PDB file of C-alpha atoms in Angstrom:
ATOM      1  CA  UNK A  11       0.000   0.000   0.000  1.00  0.00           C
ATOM      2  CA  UNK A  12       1.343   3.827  -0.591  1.00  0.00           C
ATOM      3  CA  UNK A  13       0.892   5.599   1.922  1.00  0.00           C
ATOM      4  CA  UNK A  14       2.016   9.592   1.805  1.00  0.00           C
ATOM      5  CA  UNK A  15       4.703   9.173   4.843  1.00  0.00           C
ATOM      6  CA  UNK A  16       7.774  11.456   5.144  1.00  0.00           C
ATOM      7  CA  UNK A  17      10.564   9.030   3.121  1.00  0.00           C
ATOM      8  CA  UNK A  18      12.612   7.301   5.884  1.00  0.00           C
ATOM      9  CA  UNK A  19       9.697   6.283   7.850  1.00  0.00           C
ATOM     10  CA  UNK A  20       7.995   5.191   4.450  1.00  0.00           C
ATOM     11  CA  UNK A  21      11.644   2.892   4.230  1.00  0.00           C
ATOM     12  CA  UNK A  22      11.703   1.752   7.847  1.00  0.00           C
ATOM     13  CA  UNK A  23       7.625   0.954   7.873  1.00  0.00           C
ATOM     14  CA  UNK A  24       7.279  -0.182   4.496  1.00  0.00           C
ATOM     15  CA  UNK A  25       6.575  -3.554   6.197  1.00  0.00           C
ATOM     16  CA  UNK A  26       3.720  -2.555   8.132  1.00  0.00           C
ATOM     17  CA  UNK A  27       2.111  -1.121   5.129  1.00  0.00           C
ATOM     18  CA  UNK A  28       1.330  -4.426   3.555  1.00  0.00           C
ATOM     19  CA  UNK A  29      -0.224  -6.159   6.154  1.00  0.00           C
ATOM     20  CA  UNK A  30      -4.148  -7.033   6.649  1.00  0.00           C
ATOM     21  CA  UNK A  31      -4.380  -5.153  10.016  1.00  0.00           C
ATOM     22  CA  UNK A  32      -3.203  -1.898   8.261  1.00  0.00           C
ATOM     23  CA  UNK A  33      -5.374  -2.455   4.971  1.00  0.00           C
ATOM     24  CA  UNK A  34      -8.264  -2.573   6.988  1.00  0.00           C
ATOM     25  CA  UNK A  35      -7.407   0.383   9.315  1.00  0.00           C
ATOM     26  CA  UNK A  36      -6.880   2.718   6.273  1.00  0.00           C
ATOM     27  CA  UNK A  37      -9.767   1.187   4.887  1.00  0.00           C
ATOM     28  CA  UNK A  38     -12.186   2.146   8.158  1.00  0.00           C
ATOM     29  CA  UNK A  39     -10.482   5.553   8.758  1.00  0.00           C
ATOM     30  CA  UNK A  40     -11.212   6.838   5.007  1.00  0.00           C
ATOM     31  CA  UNK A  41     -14.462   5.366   5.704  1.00  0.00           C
ATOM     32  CA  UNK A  42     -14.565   7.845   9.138  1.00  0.00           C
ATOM     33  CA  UNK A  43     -13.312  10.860   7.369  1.00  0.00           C
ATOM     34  CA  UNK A  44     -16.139  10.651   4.350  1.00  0.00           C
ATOM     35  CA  UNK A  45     -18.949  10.291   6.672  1.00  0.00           C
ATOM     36  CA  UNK A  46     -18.322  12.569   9.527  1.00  0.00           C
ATOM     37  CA  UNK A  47     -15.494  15.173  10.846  1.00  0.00           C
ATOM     38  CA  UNK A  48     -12.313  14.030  12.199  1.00  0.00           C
ATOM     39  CA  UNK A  49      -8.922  15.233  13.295  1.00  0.00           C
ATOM     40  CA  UNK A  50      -6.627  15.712  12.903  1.00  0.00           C
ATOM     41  CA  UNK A  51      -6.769  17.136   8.990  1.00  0.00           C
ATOM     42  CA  UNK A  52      -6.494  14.156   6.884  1.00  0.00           C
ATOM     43  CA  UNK A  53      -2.904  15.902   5.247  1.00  0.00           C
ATOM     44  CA  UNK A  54      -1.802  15.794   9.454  1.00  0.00           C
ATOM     45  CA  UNK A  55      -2.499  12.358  10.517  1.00  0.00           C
ATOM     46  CA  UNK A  56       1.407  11.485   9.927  1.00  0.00           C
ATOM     47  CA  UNK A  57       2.323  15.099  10.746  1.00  0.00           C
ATOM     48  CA  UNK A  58       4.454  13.974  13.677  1.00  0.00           C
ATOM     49  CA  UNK A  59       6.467  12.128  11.217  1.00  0.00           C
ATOM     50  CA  UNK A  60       6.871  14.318   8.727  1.00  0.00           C
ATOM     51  CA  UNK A  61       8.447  16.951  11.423  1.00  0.00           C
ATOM     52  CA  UNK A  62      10.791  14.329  12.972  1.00  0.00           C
ATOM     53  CA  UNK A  63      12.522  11.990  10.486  1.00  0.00           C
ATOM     54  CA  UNK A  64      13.686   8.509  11.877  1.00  0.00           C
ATOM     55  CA  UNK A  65      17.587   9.668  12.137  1.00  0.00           C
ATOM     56  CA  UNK A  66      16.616  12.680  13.624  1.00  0.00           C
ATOM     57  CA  UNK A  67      14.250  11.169  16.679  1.00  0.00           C
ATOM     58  CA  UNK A  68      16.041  12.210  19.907  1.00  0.00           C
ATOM     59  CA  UNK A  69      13.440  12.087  21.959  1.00  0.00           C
ATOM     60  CA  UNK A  70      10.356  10.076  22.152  1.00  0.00           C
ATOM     61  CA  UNK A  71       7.223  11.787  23.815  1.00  0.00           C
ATOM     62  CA  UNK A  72       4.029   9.277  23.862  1.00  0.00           C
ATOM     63  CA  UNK A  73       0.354  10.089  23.884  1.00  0.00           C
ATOM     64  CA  UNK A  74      -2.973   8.393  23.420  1.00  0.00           C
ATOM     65  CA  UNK A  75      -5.270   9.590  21.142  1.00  0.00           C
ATOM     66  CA  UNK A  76      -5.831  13.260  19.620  1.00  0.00           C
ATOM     67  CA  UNK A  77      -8.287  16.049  20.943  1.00  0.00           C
ATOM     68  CA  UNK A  78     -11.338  15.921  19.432  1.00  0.00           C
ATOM     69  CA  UNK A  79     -12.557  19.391  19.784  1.00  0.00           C
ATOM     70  CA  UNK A  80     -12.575  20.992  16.610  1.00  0.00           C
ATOM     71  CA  UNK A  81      -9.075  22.984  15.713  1.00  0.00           C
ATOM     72  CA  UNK A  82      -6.775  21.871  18.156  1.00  0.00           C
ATOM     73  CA  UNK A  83      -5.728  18.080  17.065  1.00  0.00           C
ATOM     74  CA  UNK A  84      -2.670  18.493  14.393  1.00  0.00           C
ATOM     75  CA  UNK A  85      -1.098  15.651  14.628  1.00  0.00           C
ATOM     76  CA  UNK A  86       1.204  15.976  17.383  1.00  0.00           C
ATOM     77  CA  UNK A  87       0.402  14.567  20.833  1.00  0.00           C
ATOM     78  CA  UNK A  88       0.032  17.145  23.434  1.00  0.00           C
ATOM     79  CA  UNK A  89       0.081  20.113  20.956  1.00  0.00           C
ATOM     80  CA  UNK A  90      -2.577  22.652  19.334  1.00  0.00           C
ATOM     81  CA  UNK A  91      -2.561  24.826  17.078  1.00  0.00           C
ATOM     82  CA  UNK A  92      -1.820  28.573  17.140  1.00  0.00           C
ATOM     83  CA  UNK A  93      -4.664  30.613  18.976  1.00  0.00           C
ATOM     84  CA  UNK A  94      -6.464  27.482  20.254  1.00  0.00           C
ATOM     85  CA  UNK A  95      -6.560  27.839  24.014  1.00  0.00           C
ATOM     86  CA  UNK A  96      -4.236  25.059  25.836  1.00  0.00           C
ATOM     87  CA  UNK A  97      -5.835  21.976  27.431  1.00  0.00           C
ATOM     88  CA  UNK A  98      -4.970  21.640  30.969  1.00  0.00           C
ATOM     89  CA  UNK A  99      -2.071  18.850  30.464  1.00  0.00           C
ATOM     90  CA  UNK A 100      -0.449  21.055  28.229  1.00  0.00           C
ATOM     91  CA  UNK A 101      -0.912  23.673  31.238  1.00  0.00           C
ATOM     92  CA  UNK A 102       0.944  21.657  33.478  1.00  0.00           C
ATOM     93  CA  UNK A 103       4.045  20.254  31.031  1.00  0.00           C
ATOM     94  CA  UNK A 104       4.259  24.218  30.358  1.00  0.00           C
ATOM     95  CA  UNK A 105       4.687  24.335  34.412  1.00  0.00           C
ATOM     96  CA  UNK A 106       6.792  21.950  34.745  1.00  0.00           C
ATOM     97  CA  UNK A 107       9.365  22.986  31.912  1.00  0.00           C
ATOM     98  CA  UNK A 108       8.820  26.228  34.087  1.00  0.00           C
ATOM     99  CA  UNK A 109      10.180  24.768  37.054  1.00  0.00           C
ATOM    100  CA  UNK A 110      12.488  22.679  35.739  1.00  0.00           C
ATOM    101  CA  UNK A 111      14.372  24.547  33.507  1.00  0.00           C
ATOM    102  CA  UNK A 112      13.433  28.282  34.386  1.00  0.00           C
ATOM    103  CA  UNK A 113      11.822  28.390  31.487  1.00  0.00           C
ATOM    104  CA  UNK A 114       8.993  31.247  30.621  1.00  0.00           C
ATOM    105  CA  UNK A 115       5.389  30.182  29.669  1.00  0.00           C
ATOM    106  CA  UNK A 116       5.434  29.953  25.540  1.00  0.00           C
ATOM    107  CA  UNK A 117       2.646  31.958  24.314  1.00  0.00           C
ATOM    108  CA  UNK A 118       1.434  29.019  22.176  1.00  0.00           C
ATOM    109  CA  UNK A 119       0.559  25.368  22.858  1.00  0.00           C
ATOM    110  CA  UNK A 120       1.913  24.528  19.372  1.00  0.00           C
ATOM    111  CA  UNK A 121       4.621  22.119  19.758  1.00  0.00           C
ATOM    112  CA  UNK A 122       5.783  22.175  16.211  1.00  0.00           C
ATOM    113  CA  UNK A 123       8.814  23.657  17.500  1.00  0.00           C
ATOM    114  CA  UNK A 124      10.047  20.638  19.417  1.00  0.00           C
ATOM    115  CA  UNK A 125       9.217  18.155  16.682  1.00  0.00           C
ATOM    116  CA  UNK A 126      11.540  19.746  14.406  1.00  0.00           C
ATOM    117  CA  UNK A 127      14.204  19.362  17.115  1.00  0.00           C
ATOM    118  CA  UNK A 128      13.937  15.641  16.922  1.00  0.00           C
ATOM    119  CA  UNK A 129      10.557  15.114  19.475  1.00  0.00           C
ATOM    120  CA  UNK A 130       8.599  12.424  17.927  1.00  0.00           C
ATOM    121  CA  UNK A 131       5.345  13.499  19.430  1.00  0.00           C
ATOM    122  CA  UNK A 132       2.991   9.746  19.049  1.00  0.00           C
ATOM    123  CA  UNK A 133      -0.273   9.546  19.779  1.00  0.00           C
ATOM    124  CA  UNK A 134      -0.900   5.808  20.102  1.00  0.00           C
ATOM    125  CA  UNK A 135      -3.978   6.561  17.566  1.00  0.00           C
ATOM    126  CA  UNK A 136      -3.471   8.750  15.185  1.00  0.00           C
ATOM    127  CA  UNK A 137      -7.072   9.893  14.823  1.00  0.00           C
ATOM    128  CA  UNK A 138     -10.994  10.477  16.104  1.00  0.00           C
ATOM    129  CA  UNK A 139     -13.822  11.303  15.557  1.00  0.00           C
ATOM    130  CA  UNK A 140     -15.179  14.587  17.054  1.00  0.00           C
ATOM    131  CA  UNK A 141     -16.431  14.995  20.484  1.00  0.00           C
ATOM    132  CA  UNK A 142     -15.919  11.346  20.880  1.00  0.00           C
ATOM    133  CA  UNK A 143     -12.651  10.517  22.474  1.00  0.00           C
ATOM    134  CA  UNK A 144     -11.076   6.678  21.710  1.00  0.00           C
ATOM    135  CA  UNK A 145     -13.511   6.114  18.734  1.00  0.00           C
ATOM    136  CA  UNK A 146     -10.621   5.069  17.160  1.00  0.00           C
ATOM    137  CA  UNK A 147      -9.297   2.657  19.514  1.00  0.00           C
ATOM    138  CA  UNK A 148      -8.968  -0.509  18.941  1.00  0.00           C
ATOM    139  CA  UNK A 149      -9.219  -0.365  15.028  1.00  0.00           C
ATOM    140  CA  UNK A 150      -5.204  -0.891  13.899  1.00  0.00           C
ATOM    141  CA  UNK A 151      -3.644   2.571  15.139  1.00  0.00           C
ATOM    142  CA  UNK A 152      -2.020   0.631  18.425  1.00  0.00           C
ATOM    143  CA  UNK A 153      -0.591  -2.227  16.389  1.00  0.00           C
ATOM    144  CA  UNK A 154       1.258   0.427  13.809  1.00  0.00           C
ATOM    145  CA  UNK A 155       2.772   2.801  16.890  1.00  0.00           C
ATOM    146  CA  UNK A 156       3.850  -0.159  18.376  1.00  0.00           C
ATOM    147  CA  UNK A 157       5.465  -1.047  15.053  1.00  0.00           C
ATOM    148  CA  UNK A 158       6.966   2.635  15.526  1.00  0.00           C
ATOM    149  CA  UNK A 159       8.228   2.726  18.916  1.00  0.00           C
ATOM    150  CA  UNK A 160       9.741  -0.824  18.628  1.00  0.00           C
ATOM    151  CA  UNK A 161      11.762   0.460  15.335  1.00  0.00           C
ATOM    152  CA  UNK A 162      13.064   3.133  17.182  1.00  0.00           C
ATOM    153  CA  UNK A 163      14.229   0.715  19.927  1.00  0.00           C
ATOM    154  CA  UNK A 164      15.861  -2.012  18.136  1.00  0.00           C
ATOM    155  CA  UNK A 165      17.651   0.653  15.084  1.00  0.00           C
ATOM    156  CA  UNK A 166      18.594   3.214  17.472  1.00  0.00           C
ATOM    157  CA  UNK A 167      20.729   3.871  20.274  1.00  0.00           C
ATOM    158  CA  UNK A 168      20.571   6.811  23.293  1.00  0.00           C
ATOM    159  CA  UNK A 169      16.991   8.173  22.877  1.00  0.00           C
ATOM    160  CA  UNK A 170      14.860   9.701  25.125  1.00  0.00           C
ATOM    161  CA  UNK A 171      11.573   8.027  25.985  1.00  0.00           C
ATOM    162  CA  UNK A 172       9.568  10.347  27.913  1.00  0.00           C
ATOM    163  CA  UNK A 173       6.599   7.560  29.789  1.00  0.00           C
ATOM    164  CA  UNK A 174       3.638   9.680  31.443  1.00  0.00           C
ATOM    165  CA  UNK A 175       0.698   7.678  33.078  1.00  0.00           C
ATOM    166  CA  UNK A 176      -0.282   4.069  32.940  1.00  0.00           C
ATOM    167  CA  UNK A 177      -1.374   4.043  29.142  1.00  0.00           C
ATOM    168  CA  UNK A 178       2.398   5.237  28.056  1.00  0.00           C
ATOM    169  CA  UNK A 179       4.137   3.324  30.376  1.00  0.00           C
ATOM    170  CA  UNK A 180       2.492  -0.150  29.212  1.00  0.00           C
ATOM    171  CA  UNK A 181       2.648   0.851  25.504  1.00  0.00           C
ATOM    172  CA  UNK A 182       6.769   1.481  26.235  1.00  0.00           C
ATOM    173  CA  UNK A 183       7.388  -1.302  28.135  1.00  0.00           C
ATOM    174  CA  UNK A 184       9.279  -3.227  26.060  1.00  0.00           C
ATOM    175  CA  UNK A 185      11.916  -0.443  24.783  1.00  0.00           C
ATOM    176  CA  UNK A 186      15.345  -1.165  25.002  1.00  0.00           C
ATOM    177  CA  UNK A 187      16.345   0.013  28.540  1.00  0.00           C
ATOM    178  CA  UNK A 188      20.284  -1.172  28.478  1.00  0.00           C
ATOM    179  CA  UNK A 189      20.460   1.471  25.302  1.00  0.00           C
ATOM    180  CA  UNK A 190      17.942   4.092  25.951  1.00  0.00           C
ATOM    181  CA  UNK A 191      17.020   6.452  28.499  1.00  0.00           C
ATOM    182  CA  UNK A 192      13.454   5.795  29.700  1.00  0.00           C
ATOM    183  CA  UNK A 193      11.893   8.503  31.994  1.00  0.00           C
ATOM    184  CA  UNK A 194       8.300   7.793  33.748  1.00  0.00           C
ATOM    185  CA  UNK A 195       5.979   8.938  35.584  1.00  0.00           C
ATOM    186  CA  UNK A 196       2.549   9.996  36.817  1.00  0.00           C
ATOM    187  CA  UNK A 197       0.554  12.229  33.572  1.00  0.00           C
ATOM    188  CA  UNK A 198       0.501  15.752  33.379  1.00  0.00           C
ATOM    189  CA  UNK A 199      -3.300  15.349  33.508  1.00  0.00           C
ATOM    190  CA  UNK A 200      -5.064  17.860  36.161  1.00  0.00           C
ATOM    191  CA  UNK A 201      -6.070  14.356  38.066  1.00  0.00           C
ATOM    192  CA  UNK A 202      -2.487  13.297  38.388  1.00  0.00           C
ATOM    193  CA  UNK A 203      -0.453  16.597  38.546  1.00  0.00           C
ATOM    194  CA  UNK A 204      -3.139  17.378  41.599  1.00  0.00           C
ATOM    195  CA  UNK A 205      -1.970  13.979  43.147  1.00  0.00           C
ATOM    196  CA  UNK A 206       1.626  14.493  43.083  1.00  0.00           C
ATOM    197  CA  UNK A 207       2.591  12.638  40.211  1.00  0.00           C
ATOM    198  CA  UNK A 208       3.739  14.792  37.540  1.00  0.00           C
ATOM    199  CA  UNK A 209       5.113  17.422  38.996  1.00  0.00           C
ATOM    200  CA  UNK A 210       8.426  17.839  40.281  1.00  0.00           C
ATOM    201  CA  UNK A 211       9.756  15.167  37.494  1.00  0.00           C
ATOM    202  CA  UNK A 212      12.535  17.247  36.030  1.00  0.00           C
ATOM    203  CA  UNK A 213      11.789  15.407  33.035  1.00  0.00           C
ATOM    204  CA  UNK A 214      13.057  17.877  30.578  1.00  0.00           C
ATOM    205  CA  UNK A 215      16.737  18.587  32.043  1.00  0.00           C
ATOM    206  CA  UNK A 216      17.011  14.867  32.481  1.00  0.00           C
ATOM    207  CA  UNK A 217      16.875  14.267  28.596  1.00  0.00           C
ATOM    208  CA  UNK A 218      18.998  17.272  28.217  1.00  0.00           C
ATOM    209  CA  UNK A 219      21.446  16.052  30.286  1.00  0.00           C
ATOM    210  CA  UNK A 220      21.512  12.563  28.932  1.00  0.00           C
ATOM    211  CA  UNK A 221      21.667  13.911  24.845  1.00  0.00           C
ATOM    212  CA  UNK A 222      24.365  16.103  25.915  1.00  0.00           C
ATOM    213  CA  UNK A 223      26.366  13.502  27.657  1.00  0.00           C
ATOM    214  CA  UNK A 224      25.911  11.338  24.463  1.00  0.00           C
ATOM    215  CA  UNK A 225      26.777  14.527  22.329  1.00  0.00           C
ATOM    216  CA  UNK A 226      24.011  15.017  21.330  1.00  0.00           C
ATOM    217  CA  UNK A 227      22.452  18.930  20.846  1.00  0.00           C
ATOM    218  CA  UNK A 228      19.566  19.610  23.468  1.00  0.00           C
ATOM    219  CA  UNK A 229      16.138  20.320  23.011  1.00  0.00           C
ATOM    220  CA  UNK A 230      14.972  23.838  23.583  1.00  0.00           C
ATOM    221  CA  UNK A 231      11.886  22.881  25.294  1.00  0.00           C
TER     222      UNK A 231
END
């Protein structure tokens, strides 16, 4: 199957592309698109790959599925677009960065920024239907990111896998750990940060720490 993929992740997934599993996702997410609104924009379902080339992924950032109010979902987990007001886990990863790295508040929830520093931002599903979140769950989207992070684990060496909440940390469980750095914990989610699990992680200068001690340049989060 084509499918219009950034070139090196065409290469490294090519495989994936010709199985049943993915046939029939593409098959029920065209399906989606034709007969009701989703998000992201069909031209941004593979945005986060088209930002962050395979040899350029430094950092791995993991999500679930996008927003699906209307406007804010582009294809990057975590992110909206300019002007759209930002959800309250974006809130609290803008905090933390602030703590962490005396950082000042960005003025825009639009991660694009990062992505094209070598942040592969990966929603485990890559797309929904709106209002309804997970109505894409379950269809193919899990088995292909899985296909993704497990690439990056066994072709790379010295990435950053950034692990918040249950959800991430059982879809990242079986990265490489003797070869890559894995950082976990709680979600930045208003229910978690509140509960002392998110913040206080230092998160951010850990992975800048660990690229630069593997000369590597760090992110400007």
């Amino acid at each position: 199957m084509n499918v219009n993929i950034e070139q090196s992740w065409k290469k490294i997934l090519e495989g994936e592309f010709e199985k049943p599993y993915f046939e029939e996702l593409i098959t029920f997410v065209k399906k989606e698109y034709a007969t009701g609104r989703c998000f992201p924009p069909g031209k941004q379902i593979f945005n986060a790959f088209e930002h962050c080339p395979f040899d350029k992924v430094e950092v791995v950032i993991l999500g679930q599925d996008p927003y699906h109010g209307y406007g804010q979902a582009h294809g990057l987990c975590f992110s909206v677009n300019d002007g759209v007001p930002m959800p309250p886990s974006l809130i609290n990863i803008f905090r933390e960065i602030q703590n962490d790295m005396g950082q000042p508040f960005p003025p825009t929830g639009n991660l694009t920024r990062w992505a094209d520093q070598g942040v592969l931002l990966l929603n485990a599903v890559l797309t929904v239907r709106e209002g309804q979140a997970e109505s894409h769950k379950g269809k193919g989207w899990e088995k292909f990111t899985d296909a993704v992070i497990q690439k990056i684990s066994e072709e790379k060496e010295n990435v950053v896998f950034m692990l918040w909440g249950g959800y991430a940390k059982k879809k990242g469980a079986k990265t490489d750990r003797t070869k890559h750095l894995i950082l976990e914990s709680g979600h930045p989610s208003p229910l978690s940060a509140n509960q002392g699990l998110w913040f206080g992680n230092g998160h951010f200068s850990k992975a800048n720490k660990y690229l630069h001690e593997h000369g590597r340049a760090e992110i400007t989060w």
